[in-house]
Amino acid sequence: MSYWIDTHAHIYAEEFNPDRHDVLMRCSEKNVREIFMPNVDHTTIDGMLEVESRWPGCFPMMGLHPCSVIKDFERELYIVEEWLSKRKFAAVGEMGTDLYWDKTFWDEQCEAFRIQAEWARKYDLPMVIHCRESIDQTIDLIDELQDGKLRGIFHCFTGTAAQAKKIIALNFHLGIGGVATFKKGGLDTVLPEVGLDRIVLETDSPYLAPVPHRGKRNEPAYIPLIAQRVADLKQISLEELQLKTVENVRNIFK
């Protein structure tokens, strides 16, 4: 299992249209063999499934991003449910909550969260959770819903050690990305306290590129940069991190 996995990358996004082939070739060169692609809403499904069909190792999820939860969100959820019922996906996601961009539809976000959690339970799929500026509220939602059957990833984790421990106690993993390399990212004091069996790696491409590419387009080939930082903070070898994170991915996604 000497390879890397990117558990969260929007590789189908229009930012990659000019050079997607080259981007994925660089993944191979950096030994990033698998990429899990989160859906956003109905506008991203076709592009995501096209990437899946053309590139073995790119696995789609199906869910509704909280920033796409607006007044007519039930229509979007109907599309998600229809897709989940007719074929296999890697996870229910990207789903979750967001209080950064807009607080208008908070109640609707919570309703959409509960509905998608039920689908994760029904189809025995992990949940891949977005929680920007809403991590405590999202932990509370999972605590309310957890019956021993829910699992998944708190994607782009940037919280505290106390929040990490609550997430882990609820049977979820932490998705660690480029923020771990940021000087003021805050994870330097958190990751040493997190068990290696609860960490997976991600880029969130094309967003949140790690140092030394910060501010530029992110891509899955940068996973080894994130991994090196995590290994340094955990005081372990890259090989140990590689083996354990792949094992963690297998446990989550089955």
XYZ file of C-alpha atoms in Angstrom:
254
model
C 0.000 0.000 0.000
C 2.832 2.411 -0.737
C 0.780 5.191 -2.286
C -1.267 8.239 -1.320
C -5.003 8.954 -1.410
C -6.647 12.381 -1.724
C -9.968 12.020 0.099
C -11.400 15.349 -1.091
C -10.714 17.042 -4.433
C -13.019 18.838 -6.873
C -10.960 17.599 -9.796
C -13.956 18.003 -12.111
C -14.109 21.767 -11.443
C -13.792 24.210 -14.333
C -10.458 25.414 -12.948
C -9.009 22.127 -14.251
C -10.630 22.191 -17.689
C -7.544 23.525 -19.508
C -5.108 20.900 -18.189
C -6.935 18.154 -16.287
C -4.928 15.452 -18.076
C -1.647 17.030 -16.991
C -2.912 17.496 -13.433
C -3.813 13.818 -13.164
C -0.516 12.791 -14.721
C 1.261 14.727 -11.974
C -0.796 12.732 -9.463
C 0.657 9.536 -10.878
C 4.159 10.964 -10.695
C 3.639 11.794 -7.007
C 2.080 8.364 -6.341
C -1.382 9.756 -5.568
C -3.390 6.854 -6.924
C -6.910 7.541 -5.701
C -9.028 10.703 -5.546
C -12.429 11.002 -3.892
C -14.596 13.655 -5.547
C -17.290 15.479 -3.522
C -20.417 16.616 -5.301
C -21.765 20.152 -4.808
C -25.242 20.220 -6.391
C -27.016 19.297 -9.637
C -24.662 21.481 -11.700
C -21.572 19.406 -10.842
C -22.870 15.869 -11.318
C -22.269 15.463 -15.061
C -18.714 16.770 -14.886
C -17.893 14.613 -11.886
C -19.232 11.434 -13.508
C -17.379 12.219 -16.722
C -14.094 12.367 -14.789
C -14.984 9.061 -13.127
C -15.597 7.430 -16.521
C -12.307 8.640 -17.992
C -9.959 8.272 -15.035
C -9.816 5.045 -13.002
C -9.136 5.864 -9.367
C -11.415 8.933 -9.292
C -14.398 8.050 -7.107
C -17.555 10.202 -6.922
C -19.623 11.058 -3.866
C -23.224 12.233 -3.978
C -24.592 14.963 -1.741
C -25.727 18.559 -1.469
C -23.222 21.196 -0.331
C -24.616 23.462 2.403
C -23.907 26.584 0.354
C -26.330 25.188 -2.243
C -29.063 24.803 0.376
C -31.412 27.658 -0.449
C -35.174 28.160 -0.677
C -35.806 25.295 -3.143
C -33.316 22.860 -1.596
C -35.874 20.033 -1.589
C -35.582 19.903 -5.388
C -31.825 19.493 -5.098
C -32.213 16.776 -2.465
C -34.621 14.898 -4.724
C -31.883 14.715 -7.379
C -29.348 13.486 -4.798
C -31.736 10.812 -3.561
C -32.506 9.666 -7.101
C -28.811 9.177 -7.848
C -28.126 7.385 -4.558
C -30.941 4.940 -5.285
C -29.707 3.887 -8.713
C -25.939 3.397 -8.424
C -23.051 3.152 -5.971
C -21.227 6.207 -4.675
C -18.275 6.428 -2.317
C -20.032 8.631 0.245
C -22.837 11.053 0.945
C -21.111 14.348 0.385
C -20.136 17.013 0.299
C -22.840 17.817 2.822
C -22.841 19.771 6.056
C -23.314 23.280 7.388
C -21.846 26.708 6.689
C -22.170 29.950 8.664
C -19.355 31.734 6.842
C -21.028 32.798 3.612
C -24.688 33.148 4.551
C -26.758 32.532 7.669
C -30.126 32.976 5.926
C -30.929 29.308 5.420
C -29.540 27.821 8.621
C -32.728 25.917 9.482
C -32.822 24.512 5.955
C -29.164 23.475 6.230
C -29.936 21.543 9.410
C -32.914 19.842 7.765
C -30.832 18.913 4.705
C -28.127 17.584 7.046
C -30.556 15.304 8.872
C -32.048 14.003 5.629
C -28.637 13.205 4.145
C -27.511 11.544 7.367
C -30.497 9.236 7.056
C -29.424 8.336 3.514
C -25.908 7.604 4.762
C -27.451 5.209 7.263
C -29.778 3.662 4.670
C -27.048 3.013 2.085
C -24.270 2.276 4.599
C -22.150 5.137 3.283
C -19.807 7.520 5.085
C -20.687 11.184 5.405
C -18.195 13.769 4.158
C -18.981 16.884 6.140
C -18.319 20.564 5.462
C -18.584 22.773 8.569
C -17.107 26.200 7.926
C -17.594 28.478 10.954
C -20.101 25.912 12.246
C -18.045 23.085 13.709
C -19.652 23.086 17.170
C -23.158 23.146 15.716
C -22.242 20.293 13.371
C -20.783 18.224 16.204
C -24.084 18.733 18.028
C -26.025 17.549 14.962
C -23.954 14.364 14.728
C -24.299 13.805 18.468
C -28.084 14.058 18.052
C -28.145 11.627 15.118
C -25.444 9.100 16.011
C -26.847 5.644 16.637
C -23.593 3.764 16.117
C -24.106 3.490 12.359
C -22.855 6.870 11.159
C -19.234 7.359 10.111
C -17.263 9.667 7.895
C -14.949 12.643 7.678
C -15.060 16.189 9.003
C -13.466 17.587 5.868
C -10.953 20.450 6.043
C -10.630 20.161 9.799
C -9.221 23.337 11.374
C -10.664 23.071 14.866
C -9.241 22.711 18.343
C -7.959 19.605 20.090
C -11.130 19.525 22.192
C -13.289 19.610 19.059
C -11.149 16.913 17.456
C -11.670 14.654 20.459
C -15.451 15.140 20.293
C -15.479 14.292 16.578
C -13.389 11.168 17.125
C -15.626 10.081 20.017
C -18.552 10.238 17.570
C -16.761 7.746 15.264
C -15.633 10.282 12.670
C -12.253 11.056 11.109
C -10.461 14.337 10.459
C -9.662 15.409 6.910
C -6.315 17.218 7.054
C -5.333 19.468 4.166
C -3.209 22.442 3.200
C -4.050 24.435 6.333
C -1.706 22.101 8.232
C 1.196 23.746 6.367
C 0.121 27.322 7.135
C 2.231 29.182 9.677
C -0.853 30.317 11.589
C -3.102 27.398 10.631
C -3.348 26.239 14.242
C -2.993 22.524 13.580
C 0.575 22.369 14.880
C -0.789 22.138 18.435
C -3.746 19.908 17.554
C -2.345 17.085 15.420
C 0.118 15.844 18.039
C -2.905 15.091 20.238
C -4.871 13.221 17.546
C -4.507 9.486 17.073
C -3.046 8.452 13.732
C -5.977 6.089 13.230
C -8.319 9.084 12.850
C -6.454 11.104 10.215
C -6.938 11.119 6.449
C -5.340 13.443 3.916
C -7.043 15.760 1.444
C -6.360 18.767 -0.752
C -9.834 20.271 -1.350
C -8.471 21.119 -4.802
C -8.597 23.638 -6.362
C -8.776 25.449 -3.004
C -6.407 25.813 -0.018
C -3.092 24.928 -1.655
C -0.354 24.046 0.830
C 2.879 25.969 1.314
C 4.848 26.687 -0.897
C 1.914 26.975 -3.345
C -0.410 28.893 -1.028
C -2.645 31.312 -2.924
C -2.369 29.339 -6.155
C -4.548 26.580 -7.571
C -4.378 23.444 -5.480
C -4.120 19.948 -6.986
C -3.959 16.346 -5.683
C -0.255 16.055 -6.524
C 0.378 18.249 -3.461
C -0.750 15.527 -1.044
C 2.908 14.592 -0.260
C 3.546 18.188 0.888
C 0.666 17.950 3.344
C 1.782 14.475 4.378
C 5.310 15.652 5.163
C 3.968 18.343 7.480
C 1.643 15.909 9.245
C 4.434 13.358 9.636
C 6.713 16.030 11.084
C 4.071 17.134 13.583
C 3.326 13.531 14.557
C 7.063 12.719 14.680
C 6.616 9.647 12.508
C 7.983 8.523 9.159
C 6.250 9.253 5.868
C 6.001 5.505 5.337
C 4.087 5.014 8.580
C 1.734 7.883 7.733
C 1.210 6.528 4.229
C 0.301 3.037 5.410
C -2.001 4.250 8.163
C -3.895 6.855 6.152
C -4.580 4.356 3.368
C -5.835 1.896 5.968
C -8.055 4.614 7.448
C -9.544 5.376 4.038
C -10.330 1.701 3.521
C -12.086 1.555 6.904
C -14.170 4.647 6.164
C -15.178 3.937 2.580
C -15.201 0.114 2.867
